[in-house]
PDB file of C-alpha atoms and ligand atoms in Angstrom:
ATOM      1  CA  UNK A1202       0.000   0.000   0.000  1.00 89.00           C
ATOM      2  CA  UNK A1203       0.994   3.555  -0.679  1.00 90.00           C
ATOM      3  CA  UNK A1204      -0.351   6.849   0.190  1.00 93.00           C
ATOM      4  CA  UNK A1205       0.041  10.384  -2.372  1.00 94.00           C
ATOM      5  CA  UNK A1206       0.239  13.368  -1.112  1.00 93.00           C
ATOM      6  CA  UNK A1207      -3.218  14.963  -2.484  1.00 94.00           C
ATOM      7  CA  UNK A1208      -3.838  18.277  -0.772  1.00 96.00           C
ATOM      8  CA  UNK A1209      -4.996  20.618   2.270  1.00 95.00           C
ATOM      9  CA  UNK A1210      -7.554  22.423   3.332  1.00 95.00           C
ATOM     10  CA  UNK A1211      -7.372  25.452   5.301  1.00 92.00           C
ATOM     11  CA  UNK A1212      -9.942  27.680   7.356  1.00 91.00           C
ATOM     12  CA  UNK A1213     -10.178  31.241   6.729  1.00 90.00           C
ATOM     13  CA  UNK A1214     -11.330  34.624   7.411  1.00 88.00           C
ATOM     14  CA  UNK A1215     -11.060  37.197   4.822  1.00 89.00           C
ATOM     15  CA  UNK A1216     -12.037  35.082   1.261  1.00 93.00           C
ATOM     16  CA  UNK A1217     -11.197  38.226  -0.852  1.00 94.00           C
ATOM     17  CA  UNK A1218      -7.837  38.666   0.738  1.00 91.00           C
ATOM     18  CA  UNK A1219      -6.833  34.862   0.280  1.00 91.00           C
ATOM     19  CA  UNK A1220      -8.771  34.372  -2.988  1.00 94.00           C
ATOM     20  CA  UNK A1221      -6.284  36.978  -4.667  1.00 93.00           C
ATOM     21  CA  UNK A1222      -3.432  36.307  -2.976  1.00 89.00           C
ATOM     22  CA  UNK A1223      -3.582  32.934  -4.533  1.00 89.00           C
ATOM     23  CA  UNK A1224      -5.019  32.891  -7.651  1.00 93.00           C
ATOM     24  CA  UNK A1225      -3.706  36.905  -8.886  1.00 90.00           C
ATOM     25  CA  UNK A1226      -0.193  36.362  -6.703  1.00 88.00           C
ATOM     26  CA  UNK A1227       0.250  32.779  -6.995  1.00 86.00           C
ATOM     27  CA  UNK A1228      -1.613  31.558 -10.005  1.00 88.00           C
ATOM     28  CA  UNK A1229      -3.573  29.253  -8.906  1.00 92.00           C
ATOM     29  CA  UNK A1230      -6.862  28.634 -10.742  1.00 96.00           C
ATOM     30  CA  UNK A1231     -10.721  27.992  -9.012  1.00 96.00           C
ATOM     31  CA  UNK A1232     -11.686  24.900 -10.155  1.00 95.00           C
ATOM     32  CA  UNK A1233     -15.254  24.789  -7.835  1.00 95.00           C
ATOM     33  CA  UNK A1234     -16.916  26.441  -4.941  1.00 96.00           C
ATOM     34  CA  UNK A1235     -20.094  26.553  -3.012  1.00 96.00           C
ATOM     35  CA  UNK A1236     -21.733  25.356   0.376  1.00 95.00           C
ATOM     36  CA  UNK A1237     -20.149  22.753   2.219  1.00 91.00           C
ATOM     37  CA  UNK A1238     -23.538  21.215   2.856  1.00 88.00           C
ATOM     38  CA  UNK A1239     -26.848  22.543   3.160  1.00 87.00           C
ATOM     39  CA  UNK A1240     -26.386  26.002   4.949  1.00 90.00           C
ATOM     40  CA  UNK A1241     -23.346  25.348   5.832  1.00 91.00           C
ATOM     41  CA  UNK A1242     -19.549  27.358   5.263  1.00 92.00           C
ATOM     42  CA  UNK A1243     -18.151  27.981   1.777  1.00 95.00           C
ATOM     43  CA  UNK A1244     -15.731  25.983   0.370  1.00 96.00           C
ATOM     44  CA  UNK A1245     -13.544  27.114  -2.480  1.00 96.00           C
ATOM     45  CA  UNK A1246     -10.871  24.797  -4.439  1.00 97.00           C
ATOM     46  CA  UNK A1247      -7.933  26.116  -5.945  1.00 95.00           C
ATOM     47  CA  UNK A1248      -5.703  24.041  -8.273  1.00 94.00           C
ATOM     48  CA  UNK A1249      -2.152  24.635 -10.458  1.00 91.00           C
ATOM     49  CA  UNK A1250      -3.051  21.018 -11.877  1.00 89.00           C
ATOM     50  CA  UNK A1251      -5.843  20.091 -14.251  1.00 87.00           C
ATOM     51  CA  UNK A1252      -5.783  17.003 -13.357  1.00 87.00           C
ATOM     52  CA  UNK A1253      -5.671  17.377  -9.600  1.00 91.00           C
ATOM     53  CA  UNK A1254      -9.370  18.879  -8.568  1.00 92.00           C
ATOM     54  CA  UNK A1255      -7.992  20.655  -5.876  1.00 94.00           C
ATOM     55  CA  UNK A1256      -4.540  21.069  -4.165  1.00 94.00           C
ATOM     56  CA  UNK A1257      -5.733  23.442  -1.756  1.00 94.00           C
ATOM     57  CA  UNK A1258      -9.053  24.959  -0.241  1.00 96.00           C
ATOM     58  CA  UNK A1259     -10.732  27.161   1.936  1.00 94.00           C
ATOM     59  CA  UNK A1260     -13.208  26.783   4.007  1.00 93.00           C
ATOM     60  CA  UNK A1261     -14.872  30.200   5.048  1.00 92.00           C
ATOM     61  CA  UNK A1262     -15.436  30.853   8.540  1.00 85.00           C
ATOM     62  CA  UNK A1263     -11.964  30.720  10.697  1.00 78.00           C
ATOM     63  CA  UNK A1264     -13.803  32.291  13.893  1.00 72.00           C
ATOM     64  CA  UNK A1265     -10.417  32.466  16.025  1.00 67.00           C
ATOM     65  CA  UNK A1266      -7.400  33.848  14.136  1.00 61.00           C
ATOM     66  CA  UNK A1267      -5.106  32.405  17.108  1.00 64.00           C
ATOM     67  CA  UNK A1268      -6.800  28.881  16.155  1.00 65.00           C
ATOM     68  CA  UNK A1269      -5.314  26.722  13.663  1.00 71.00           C
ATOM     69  CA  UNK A1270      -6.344  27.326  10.252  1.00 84.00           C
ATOM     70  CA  UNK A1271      -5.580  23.448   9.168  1.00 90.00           C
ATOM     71  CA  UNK A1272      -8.649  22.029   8.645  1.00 91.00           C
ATOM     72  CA  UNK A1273      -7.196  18.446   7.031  1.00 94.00           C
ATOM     73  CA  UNK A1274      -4.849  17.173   4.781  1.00 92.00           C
ATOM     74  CA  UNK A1275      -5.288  14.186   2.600  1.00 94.00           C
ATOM     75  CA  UNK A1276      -3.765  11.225   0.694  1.00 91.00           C
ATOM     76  CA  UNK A1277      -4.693   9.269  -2.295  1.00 95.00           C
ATOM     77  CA  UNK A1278      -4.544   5.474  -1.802  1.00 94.00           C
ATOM     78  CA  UNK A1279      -4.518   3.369  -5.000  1.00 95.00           C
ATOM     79  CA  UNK A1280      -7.291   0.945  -4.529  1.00 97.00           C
ATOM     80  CA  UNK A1281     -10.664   0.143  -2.714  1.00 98.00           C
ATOM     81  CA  UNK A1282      -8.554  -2.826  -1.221  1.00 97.00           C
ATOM     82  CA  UNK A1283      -6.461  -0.203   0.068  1.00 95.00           C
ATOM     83  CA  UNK A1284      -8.761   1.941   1.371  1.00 96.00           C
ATOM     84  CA  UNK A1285     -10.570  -1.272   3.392  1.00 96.00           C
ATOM     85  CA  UNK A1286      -6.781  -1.643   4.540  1.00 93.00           C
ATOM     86  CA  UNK A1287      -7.153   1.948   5.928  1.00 92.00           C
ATOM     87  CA  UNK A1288     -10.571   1.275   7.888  1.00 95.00           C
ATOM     88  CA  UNK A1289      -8.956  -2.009   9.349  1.00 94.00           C
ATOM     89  CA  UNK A1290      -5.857  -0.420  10.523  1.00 90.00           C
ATOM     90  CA  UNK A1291      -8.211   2.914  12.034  1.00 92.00           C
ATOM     91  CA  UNK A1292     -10.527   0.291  13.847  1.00 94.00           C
ATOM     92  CA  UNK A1293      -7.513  -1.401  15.240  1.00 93.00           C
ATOM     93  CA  UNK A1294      -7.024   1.632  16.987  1.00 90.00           C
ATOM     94  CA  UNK A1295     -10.228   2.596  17.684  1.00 93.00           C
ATOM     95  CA  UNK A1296      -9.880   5.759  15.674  1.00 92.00           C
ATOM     96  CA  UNK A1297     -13.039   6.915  14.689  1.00 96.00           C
ATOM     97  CA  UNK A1298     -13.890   7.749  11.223  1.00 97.00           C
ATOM     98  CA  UNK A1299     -16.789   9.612   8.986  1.00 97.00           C
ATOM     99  CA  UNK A1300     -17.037   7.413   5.239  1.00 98.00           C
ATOM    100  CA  UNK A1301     -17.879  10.327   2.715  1.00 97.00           C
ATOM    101  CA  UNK A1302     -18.325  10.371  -0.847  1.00 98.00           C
ATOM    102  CA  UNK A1303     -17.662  13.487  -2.923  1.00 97.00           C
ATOM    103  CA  UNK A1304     -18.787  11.903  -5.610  1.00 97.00           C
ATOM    104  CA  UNK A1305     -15.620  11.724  -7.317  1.00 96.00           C
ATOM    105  CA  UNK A1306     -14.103  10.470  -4.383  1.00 97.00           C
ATOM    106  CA  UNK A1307     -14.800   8.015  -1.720  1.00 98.00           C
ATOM    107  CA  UNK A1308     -13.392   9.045   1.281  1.00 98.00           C
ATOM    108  CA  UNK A1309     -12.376   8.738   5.295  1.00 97.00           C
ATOM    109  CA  UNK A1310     -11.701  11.542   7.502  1.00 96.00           C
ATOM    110  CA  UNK A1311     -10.765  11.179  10.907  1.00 92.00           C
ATOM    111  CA  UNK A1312      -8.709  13.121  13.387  1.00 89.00           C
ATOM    112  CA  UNK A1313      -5.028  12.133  14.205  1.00 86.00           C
ATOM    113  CA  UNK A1314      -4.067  11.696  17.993  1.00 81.00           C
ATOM    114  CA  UNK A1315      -3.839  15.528  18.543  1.00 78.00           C
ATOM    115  CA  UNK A1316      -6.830  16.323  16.816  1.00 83.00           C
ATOM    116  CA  UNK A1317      -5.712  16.996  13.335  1.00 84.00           C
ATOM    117  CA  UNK A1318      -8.034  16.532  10.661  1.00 89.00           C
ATOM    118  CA  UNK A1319      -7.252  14.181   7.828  1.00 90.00           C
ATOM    119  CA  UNK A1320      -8.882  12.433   5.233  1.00 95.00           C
ATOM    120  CA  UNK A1321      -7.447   9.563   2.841  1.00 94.00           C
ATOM    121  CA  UNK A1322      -9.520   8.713  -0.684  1.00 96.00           C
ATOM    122  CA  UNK A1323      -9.809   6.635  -3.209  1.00 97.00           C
ATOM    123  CA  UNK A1324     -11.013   7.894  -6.489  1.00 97.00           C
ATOM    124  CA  UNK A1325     -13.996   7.182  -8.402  1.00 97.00           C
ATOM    125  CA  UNK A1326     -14.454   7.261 -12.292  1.00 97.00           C
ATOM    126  CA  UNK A1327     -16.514  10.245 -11.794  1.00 97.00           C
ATOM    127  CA  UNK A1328     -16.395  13.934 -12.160  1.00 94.00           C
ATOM    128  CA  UNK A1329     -18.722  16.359 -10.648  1.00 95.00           C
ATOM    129  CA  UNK A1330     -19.189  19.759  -9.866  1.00 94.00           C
ATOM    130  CA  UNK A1331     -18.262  20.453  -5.908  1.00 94.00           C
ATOM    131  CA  UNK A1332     -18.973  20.199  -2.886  1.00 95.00           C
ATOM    132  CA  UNK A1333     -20.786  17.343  -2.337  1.00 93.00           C
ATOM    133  CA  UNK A1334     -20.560  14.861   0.284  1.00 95.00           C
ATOM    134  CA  UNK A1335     -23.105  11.754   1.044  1.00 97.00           C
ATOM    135  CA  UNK A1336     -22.511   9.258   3.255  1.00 98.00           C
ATOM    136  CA  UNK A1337     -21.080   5.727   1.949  1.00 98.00           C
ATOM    137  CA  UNK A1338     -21.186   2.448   3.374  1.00 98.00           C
ATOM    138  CA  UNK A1339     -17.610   0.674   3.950  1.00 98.00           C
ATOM    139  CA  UNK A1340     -19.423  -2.719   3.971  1.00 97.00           C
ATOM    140  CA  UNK A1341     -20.059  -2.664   0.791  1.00 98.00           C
ATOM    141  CA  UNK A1342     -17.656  -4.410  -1.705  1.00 98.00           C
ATOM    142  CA  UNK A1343     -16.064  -2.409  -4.696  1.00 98.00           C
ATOM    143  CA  UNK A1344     -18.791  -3.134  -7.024  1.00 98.00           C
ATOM    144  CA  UNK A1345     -22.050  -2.126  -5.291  1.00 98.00           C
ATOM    145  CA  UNK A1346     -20.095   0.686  -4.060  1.00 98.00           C
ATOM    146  CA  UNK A1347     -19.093   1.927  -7.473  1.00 98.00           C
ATOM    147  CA  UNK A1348     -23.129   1.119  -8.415  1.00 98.00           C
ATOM    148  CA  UNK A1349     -24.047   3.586  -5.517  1.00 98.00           C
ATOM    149  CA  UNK A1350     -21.760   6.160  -6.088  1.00 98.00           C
ATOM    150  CA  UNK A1351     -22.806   6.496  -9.912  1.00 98.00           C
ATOM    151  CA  UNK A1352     -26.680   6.062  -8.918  1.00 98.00           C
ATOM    152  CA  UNK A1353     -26.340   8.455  -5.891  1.00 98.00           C
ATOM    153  CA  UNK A1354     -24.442  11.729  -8.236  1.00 97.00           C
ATOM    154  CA  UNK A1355     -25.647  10.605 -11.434  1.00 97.00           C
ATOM    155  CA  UNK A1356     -28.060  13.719 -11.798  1.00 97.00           C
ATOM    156  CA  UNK A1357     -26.053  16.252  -9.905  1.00 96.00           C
ATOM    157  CA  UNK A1358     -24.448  19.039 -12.555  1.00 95.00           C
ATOM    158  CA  UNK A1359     -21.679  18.290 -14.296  1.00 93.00           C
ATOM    159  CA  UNK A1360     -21.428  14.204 -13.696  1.00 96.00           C
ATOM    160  CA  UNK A1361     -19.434  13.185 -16.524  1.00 95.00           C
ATOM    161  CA  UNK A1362     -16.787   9.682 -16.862  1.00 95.00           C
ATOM    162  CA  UNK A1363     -13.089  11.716 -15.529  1.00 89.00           C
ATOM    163  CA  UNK A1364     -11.959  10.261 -19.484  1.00 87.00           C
ATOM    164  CA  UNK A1365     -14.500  12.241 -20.524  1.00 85.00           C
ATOM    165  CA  UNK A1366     -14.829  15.532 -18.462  1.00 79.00           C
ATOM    166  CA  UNK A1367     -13.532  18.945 -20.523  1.00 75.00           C
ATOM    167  CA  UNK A1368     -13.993  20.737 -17.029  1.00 66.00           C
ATOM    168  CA  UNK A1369     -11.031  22.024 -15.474  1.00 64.00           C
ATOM    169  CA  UNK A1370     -11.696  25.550 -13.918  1.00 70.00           C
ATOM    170  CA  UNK A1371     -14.173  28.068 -13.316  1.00 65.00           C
ATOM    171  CA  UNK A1372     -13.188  31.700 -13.449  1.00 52.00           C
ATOM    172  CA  UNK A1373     -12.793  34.012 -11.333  1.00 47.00           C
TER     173      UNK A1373
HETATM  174 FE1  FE2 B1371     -10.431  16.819   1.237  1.00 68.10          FE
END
């Protein structure tokens, strides 16, 4: 088993502020953005890589500037083997984990023993516009989960094959 680096995700307070600093100073391009979940923060995803959905965000809503602004960083495994490997390994420890699907991803997060958030994904054949996070069942094997995934975002905008998907960025 091996893990990619895949990106971070920060909290923030002042979205105008970051939002140019990275994209006008840095270059980096918005490739989605929107609620979290219903009512909830904004999220926006910033990428160099058109092939990488996002290599950093921002979540809107850093109350506490003297807080940490990490809000998790993530790995890629390879496989859905891999990724059982990964819930086997966190129940051995009796690390708690949520199982969410972003539709293009199929995900864990969980908090390291200080409290730091992480998350480590597989992903799907899938593209679609984010945020979007459902709930997945780990019990499922590779098949029925692929089934659900593609039945669960199958009508939300911009579901398209990854092969097939022309989307890269918005702009901004
Ligand atoms: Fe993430």
């Amino acid at each position: 088993m091996k893990l990619d680096w895949s990106h971070t995700v920060l909290n923030i307070k002042d979205k105008d502020k970051i939002l140019d600093f990275y994209t006008k100073t840095l270059g980096f391009k918005v490739s989605d953005s929107g609620p979290i979940y219903k009512d909830g923060p904004e999220i926006i995803f910033v990428s160099w890589n058109p092939d990488e959905h996002h290599q950093l965000a921002f979540v809107l809503g850093r109350e506490d500037i003297n807080s940490t602004s990490l809000n998790h960083i993530s790995f890629r495994a390879d496989t859905y083997d891999e990724l059982q490997e990964i819930k086997d390994r966190l129940d051995t420890v009796n690390c708690d984990y949520l199982p969410l699907c972003h539709g293009n991803a199929l995900s864990f997060y969980f908090n390291d023993p200080e409290n730091n958030g992480m998350e480590i994904f597989i992903d799907t054949p899938w593209d679609v516009e984010q945020p979007q996070g459902e709930v997945w069942d780990p019990g499922l094997d590779e098949k029925s989960v692929m089934e659900w995934v593609e039945n669960t975002f199958k009508d939300k905008p911009g579901f398209v094959l990854k092969e097939k998907s022309t989307k890269k960025f918005v702009n901004r």
